[in-house]
mmCIF file of C-alpha atoms and ligand atoms in Angstrom:
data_model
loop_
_atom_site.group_PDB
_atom_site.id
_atom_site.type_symbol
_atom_site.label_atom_id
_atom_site.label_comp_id
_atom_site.label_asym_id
_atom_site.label_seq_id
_atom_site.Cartn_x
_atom_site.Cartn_y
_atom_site.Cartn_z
ATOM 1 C CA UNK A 4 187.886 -25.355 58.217
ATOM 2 C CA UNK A 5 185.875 -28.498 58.296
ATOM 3 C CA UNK A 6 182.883 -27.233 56.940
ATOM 4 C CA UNK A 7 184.479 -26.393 53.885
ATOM 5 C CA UNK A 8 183.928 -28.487 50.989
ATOM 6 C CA UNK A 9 186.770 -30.483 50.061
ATOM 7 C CA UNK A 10 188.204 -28.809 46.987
ATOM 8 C CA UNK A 11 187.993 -25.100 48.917
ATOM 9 C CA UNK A 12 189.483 -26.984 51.957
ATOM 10 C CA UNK A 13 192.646 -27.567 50.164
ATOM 11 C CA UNK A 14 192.735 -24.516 48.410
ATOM 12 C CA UNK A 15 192.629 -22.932 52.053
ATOM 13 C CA UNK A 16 194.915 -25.603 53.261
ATOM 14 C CA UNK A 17 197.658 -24.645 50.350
ATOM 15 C CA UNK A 18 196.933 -20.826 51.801
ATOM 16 C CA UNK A 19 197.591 -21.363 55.360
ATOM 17 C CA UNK A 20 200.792 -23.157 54.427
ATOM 18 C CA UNK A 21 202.046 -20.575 52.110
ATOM 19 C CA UNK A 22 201.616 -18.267 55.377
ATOM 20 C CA UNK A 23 203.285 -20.442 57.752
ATOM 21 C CA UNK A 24 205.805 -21.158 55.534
ATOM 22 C CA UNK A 25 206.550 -17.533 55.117
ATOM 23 C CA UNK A 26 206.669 -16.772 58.878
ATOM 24 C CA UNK A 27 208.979 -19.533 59.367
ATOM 25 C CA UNK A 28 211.104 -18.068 56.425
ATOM 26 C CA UNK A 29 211.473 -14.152 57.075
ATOM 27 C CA UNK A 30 209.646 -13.755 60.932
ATOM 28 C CA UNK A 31 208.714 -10.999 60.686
ATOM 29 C CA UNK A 32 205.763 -10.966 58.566
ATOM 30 C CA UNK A 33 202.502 -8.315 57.924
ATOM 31 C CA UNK A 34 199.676 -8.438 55.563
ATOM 32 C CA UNK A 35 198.488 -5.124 53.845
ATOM 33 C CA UNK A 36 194.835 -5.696 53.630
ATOM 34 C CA UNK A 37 192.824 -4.163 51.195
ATOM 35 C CA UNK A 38 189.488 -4.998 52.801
ATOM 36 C CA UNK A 39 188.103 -6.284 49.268
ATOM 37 C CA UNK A 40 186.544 -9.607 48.986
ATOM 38 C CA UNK A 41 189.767 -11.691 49.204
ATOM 39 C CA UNK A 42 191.334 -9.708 52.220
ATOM 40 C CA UNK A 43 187.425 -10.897 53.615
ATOM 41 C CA UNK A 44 189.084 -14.392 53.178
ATOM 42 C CA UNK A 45 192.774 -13.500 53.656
ATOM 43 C CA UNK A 46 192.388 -12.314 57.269
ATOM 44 C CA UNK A 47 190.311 -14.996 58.099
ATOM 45 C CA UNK A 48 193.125 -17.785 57.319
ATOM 46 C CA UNK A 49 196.068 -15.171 58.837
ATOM 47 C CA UNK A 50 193.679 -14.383 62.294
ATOM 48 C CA UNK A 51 192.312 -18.042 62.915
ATOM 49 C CA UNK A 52 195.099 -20.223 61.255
ATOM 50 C CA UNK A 53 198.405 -18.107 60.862
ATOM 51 C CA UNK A 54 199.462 -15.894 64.015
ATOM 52 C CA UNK A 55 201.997 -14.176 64.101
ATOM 53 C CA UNK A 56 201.380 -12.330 60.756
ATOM 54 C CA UNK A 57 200.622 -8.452 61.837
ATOM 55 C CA UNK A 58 197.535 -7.085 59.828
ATOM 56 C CA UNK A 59 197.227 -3.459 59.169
ATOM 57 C CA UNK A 60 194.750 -1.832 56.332
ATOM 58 C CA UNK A 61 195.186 2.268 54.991
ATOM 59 C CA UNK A 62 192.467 5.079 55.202
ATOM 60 C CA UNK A 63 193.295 7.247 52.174
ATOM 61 C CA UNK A 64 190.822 9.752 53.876
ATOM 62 C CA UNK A 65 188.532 9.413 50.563
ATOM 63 C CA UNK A 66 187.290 5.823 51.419
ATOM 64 C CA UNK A 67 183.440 4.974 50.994
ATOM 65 C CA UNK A 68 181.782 5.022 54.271
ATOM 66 C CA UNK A 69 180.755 1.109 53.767
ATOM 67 C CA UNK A 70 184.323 0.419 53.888
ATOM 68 C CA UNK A 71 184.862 2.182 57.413
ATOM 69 C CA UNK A 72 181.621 0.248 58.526
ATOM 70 C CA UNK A 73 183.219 -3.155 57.036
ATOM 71 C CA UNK A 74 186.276 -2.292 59.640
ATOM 72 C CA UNK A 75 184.253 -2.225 62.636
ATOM 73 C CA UNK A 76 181.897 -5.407 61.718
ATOM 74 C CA UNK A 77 185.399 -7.293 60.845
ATOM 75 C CA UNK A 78 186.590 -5.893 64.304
ATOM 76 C CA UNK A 79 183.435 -6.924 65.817
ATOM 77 C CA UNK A 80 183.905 -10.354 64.312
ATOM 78 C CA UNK A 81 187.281 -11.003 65.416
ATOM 79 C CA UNK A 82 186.885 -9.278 68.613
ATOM 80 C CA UNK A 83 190.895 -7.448 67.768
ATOM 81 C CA UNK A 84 191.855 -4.065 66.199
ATOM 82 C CA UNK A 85 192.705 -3.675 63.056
ATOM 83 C CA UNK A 86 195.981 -1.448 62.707
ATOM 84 C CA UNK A 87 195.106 1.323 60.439
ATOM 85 C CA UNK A 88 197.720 3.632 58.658
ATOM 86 C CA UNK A 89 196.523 7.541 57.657
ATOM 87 C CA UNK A 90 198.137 9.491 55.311
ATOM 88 C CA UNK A 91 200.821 12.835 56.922
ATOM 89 C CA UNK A 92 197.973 15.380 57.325
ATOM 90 C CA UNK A 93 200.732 17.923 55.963
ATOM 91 C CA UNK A 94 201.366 15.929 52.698
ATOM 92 C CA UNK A 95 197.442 15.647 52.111
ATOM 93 C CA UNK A 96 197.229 19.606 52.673
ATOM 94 C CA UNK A 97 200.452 20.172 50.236
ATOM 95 C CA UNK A 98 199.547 18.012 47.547
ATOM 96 C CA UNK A 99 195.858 19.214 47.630
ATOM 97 C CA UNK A 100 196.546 22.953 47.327
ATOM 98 C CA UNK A 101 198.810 21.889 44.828
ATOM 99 C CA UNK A 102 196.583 19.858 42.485
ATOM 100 C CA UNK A 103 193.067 20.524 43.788
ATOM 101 C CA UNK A 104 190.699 18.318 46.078
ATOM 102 C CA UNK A 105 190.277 15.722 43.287
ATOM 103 C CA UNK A 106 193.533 16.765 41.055
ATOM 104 C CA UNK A 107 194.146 13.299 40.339
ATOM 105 C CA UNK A 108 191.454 13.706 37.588
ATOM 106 C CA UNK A 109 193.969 15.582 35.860
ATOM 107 C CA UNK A 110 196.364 12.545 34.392
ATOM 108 C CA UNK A 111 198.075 9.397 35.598
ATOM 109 C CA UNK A 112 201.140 11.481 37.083
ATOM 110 C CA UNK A 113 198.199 13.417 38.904
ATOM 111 C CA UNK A 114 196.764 10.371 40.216
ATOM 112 C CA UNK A 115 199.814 8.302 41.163
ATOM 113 C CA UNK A 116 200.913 11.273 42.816
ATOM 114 C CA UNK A 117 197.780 11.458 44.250
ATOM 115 C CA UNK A 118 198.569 7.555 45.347
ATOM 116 C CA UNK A 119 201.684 7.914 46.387
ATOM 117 C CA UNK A 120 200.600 10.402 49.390
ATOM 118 C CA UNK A 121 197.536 8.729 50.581
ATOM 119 C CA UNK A 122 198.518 5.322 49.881
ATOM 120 C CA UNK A 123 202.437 4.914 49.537
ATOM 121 C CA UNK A 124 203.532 6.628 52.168
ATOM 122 C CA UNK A 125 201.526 5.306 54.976
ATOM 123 C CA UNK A 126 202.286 1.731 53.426
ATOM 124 C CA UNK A 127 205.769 2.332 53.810
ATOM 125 C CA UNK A 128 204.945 2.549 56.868
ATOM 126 C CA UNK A 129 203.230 -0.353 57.728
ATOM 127 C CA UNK A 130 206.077 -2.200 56.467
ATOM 128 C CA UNK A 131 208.320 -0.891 58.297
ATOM 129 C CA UNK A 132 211.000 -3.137 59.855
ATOM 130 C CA UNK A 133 208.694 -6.282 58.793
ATOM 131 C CA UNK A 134 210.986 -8.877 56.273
ATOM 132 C CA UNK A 135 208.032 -9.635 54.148
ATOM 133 C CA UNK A 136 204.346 -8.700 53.299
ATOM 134 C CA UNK A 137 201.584 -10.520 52.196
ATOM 135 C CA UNK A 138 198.941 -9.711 49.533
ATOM 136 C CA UNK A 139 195.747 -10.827 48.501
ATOM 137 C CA UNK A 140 196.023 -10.087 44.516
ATOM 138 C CA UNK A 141 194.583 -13.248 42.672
ATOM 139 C CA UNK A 142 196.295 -14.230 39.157
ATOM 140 C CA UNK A 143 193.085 -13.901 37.243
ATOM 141 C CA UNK A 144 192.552 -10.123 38.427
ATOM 142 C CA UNK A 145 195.083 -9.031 35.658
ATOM 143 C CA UNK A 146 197.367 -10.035 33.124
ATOM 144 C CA UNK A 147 199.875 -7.823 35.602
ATOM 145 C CA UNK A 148 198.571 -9.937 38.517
ATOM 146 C CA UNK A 149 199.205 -13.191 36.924
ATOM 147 C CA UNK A 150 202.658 -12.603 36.371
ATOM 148 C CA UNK A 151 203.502 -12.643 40.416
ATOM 149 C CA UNK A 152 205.529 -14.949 42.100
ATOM 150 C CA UNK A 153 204.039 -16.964 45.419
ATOM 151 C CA UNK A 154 206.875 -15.875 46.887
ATOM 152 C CA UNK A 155 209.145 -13.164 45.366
ATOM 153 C CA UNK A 156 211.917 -10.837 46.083
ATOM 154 C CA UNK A 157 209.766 -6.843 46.404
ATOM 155 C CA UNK A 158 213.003 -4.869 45.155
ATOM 156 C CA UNK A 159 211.133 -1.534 45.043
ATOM 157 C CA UNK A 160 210.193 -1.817 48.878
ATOM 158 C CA UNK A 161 213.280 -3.755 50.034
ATOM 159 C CA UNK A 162 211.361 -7.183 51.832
ATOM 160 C CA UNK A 163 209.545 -9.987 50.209
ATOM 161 C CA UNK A 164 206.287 -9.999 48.697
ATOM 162 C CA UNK A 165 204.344 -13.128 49.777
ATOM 163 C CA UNK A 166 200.921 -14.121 47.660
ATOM 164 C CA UNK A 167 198.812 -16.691 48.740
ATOM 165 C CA UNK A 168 196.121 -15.942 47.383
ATOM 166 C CA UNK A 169 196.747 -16.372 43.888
ATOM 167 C CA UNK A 170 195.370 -19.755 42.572
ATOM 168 C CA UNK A 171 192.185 -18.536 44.185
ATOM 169 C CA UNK A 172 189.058 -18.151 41.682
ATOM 170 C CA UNK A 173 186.479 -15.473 42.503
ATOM 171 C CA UNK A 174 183.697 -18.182 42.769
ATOM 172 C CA UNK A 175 186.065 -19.894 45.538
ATOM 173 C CA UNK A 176 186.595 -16.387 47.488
ATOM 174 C CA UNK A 177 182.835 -16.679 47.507
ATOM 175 C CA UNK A 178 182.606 -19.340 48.604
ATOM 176 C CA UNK A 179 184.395 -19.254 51.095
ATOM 177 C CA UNK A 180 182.834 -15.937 52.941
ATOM 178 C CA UNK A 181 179.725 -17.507 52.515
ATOM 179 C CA UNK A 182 180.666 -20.977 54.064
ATOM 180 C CA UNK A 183 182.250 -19.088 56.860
ATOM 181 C CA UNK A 184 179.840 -16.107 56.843
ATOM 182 C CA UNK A 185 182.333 -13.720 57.215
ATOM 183 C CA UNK A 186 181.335 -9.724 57.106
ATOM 184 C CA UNK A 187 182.474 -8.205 53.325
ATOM 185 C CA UNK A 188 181.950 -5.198 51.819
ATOM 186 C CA UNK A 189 178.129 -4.169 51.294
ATOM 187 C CA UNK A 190 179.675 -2.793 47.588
ATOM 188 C CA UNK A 191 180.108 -6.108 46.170
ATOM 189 C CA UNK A 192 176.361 -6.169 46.242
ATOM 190 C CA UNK A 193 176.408 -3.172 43.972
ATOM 191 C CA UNK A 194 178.186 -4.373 41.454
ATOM 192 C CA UNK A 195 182.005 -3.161 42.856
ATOM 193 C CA UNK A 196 184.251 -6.099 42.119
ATOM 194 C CA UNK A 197 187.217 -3.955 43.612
ATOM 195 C CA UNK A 198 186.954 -1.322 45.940
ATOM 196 C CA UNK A 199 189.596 1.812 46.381
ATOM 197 C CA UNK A 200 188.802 5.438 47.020
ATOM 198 C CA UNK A 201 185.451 6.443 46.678
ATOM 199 C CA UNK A 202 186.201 8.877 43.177
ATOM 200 C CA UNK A 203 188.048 6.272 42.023
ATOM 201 C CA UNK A 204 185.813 3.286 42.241
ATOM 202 C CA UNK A 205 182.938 2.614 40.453
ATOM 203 C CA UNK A 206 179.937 -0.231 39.713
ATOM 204 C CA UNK A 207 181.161 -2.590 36.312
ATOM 205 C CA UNK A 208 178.310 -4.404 34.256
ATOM 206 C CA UNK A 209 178.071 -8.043 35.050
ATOM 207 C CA UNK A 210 181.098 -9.568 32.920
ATOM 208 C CA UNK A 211 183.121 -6.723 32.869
ATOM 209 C CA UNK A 212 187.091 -6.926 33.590
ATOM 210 C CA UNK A 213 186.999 -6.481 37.815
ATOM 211 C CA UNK A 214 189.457 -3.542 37.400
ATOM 212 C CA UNK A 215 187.585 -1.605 34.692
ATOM 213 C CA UNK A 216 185.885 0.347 37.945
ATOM 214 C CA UNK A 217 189.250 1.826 39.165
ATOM 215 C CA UNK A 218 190.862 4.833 37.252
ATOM 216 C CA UNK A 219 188.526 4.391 34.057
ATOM 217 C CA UNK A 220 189.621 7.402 32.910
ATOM 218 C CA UNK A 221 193.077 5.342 32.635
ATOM 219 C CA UNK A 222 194.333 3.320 29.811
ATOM 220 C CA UNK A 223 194.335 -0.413 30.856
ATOM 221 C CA UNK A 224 197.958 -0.632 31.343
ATOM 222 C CA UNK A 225 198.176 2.210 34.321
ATOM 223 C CA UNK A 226 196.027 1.336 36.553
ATOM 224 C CA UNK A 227 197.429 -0.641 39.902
ATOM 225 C CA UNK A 228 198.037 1.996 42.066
ATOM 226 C CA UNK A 229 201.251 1.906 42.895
ATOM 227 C CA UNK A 230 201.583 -1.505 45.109
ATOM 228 C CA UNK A 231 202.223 -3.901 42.026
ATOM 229 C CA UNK A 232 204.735 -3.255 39.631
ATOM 230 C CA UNK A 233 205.383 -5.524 36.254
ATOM 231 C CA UNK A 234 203.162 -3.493 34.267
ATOM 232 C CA UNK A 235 205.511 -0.106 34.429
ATOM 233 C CA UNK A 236 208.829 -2.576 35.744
ATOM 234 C CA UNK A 237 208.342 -1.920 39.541
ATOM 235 C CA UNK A 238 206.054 -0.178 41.612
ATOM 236 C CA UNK A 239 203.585 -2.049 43.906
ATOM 237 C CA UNK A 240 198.471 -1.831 45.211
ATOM 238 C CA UNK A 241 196.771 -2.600 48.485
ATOM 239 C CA UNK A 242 193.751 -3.240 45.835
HETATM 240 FE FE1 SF4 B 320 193.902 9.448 45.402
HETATM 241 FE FE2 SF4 B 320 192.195 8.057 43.887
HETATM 242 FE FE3 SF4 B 320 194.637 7.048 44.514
HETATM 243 FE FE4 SF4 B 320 192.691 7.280 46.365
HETATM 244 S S1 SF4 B 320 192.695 5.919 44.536
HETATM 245 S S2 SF4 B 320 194.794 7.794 46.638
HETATM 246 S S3 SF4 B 320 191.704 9.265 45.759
HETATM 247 S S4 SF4 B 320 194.166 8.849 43.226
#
C-alpha cells in the first residue's frame, strides 16, 4: 500500500476497513467477483489485506475467452484458486431448448430468465451458508448503484450485502491497477467499461454511460442482471 499516492491510500485504507469491519460483524463473509476492473482492485485489498473473506467468481458458460484468460493470470498472480461456480448443466439444457441458444434476445423476461439460470442459481450458491457478501458496484455506475447502502440488509438473498467499493471513482480504480500492476481484463482496452456474457456485452464510445454495453436492446431501467435490486424493488448483479 505504500506506493500508493496519498489520496488513493486512504481511499484503499477506508476499503480494507469496511472489509474487516464486516468480517468482524457477520464471520462469515464471501465476495462475488465479477472480474471487471474494480473486482481487479477488490480482490487485491480482500487477498493481501482482508483474509478471511472467501472469493468465488461465476462462468455463465457464454463468457469471452479474455475473461477465462484474466482467471488464470489473476491465479497466476496470487499464486491461489479462484472458486468458480457453473451453472446445473440440466437447467442450461432445459431453458435452452426452451427459448433457443440465445433466447434471451427475445425480451427482458427472456433474458432475466436467461440470468437467473446461468447466473442466479450458481450465486445462490456461492452464498451459501456465508452471513454476508461483498460487491464491487461503485455509486457512479448507476443511478440504481448509487442508491446502495455500505452496509445493508440483502432481503431478497437472506445475508448482508457489504459495498466497499462505492466512493471509488473510475480514474481511482485505475489507478490503482496501474500503481499495483495488477492483471485486468484485456476488454477494457477495447472500449468494454463492463464486462458480462459475451452476447451481452459490447464496446461503448468514449463518454458513453459504462452500462450502455450490457442488454442495449433493454430500456435503461432493466438492465442489472438480477444481483442489484432498487431499480425493480429487489433483485440483485455480479457486474
Ligand atoms: Fe444469459 Fe446474457 Fe444473462 Fe449471460 S448476460 S446469463 S448470456 S442473458
Amino acid at each position: 500500500m505504500s506506493e500508493l499516492p496519498q489520496a488513493l491510500h486512504d481511499r484503499a485504507s477506508d476499503s480494507i476497513r469496511q472489509l474487516r469491519e464486516a468480517v468482524a460483524a457477520h464471520g462469515k463473509v464471501c465476495y462475488a467477483s465479477s472480474l471487471g476492473a474494480e473486482s481487479m482492485v477488490l480482490m487485491d485489498l480482500v487477498w493481501t489485506q482482508a483474509p478471511g473473506i472467501d472469493v468465488f467468481t461465476i462462468d455463465t458458460g457464454r463468457l469471452y475467452p479474455e475473461t477465462l484468460d484474466l482467471v488464470e493470470r489473476i491465479e497466476r498472480r496470487y499464486g491461489r484458486s479462484l472458486k468458480i461456480y457453473s451453472p446445473d448443466a440440466r437447467a442450461v439444457e432445459s431453458w435452452v431448448a426452451q427459448h433457443g441458444i440465445n433466447g434471451f434476445r427475445a425480451g427482458t423476461d427472456e433474458r432475466r430468465g436467461c440470468c437467473a439460470v446461468r447466473k442466479l442459481e450458481p450465486f445462490r450458491r456461492g452464498i451459501a451458508g456465508y452471513a454476508a457478501w461483498v460487491t464491487g458496484i461503485r455509486a457512479e455506475q448507476s443511478e440504481v448503484r448509487a442508491l446502495a447502502q455500505a452496509s445493508e440488509w440483502d432481503a431478497q438473498n437472506g445475508l448482508y450485502k457489504i459495498s466497499p467499493m462505492l466512493a471509488w471513482t473510475d480514474a481511482e480504480v485505475w489507478q490503482y491497477i496501474r500503481v499495483k500492476r495488477l492483471p485486468y481484463h484485456r476488454l477494457h482496452d477495447a472500449g468494454f467499461p463492463s464486462i458480462g456474457c459475451a452476447p451481452c456485452t459490447r464496446a461503448v464510445t468514449a463518454g458513453a454511460d459504462p452500462r450502455s454495453g450490457r442488454w442495449w436492446w433493454e430500456r435503461d431501467d432493466a438492465r442489472e442482471c438480477g444481483l442489484h435490486p432498487r431499480a425493480r424493488r429487489a433483485v440483485t448483479s455480479l457486474g
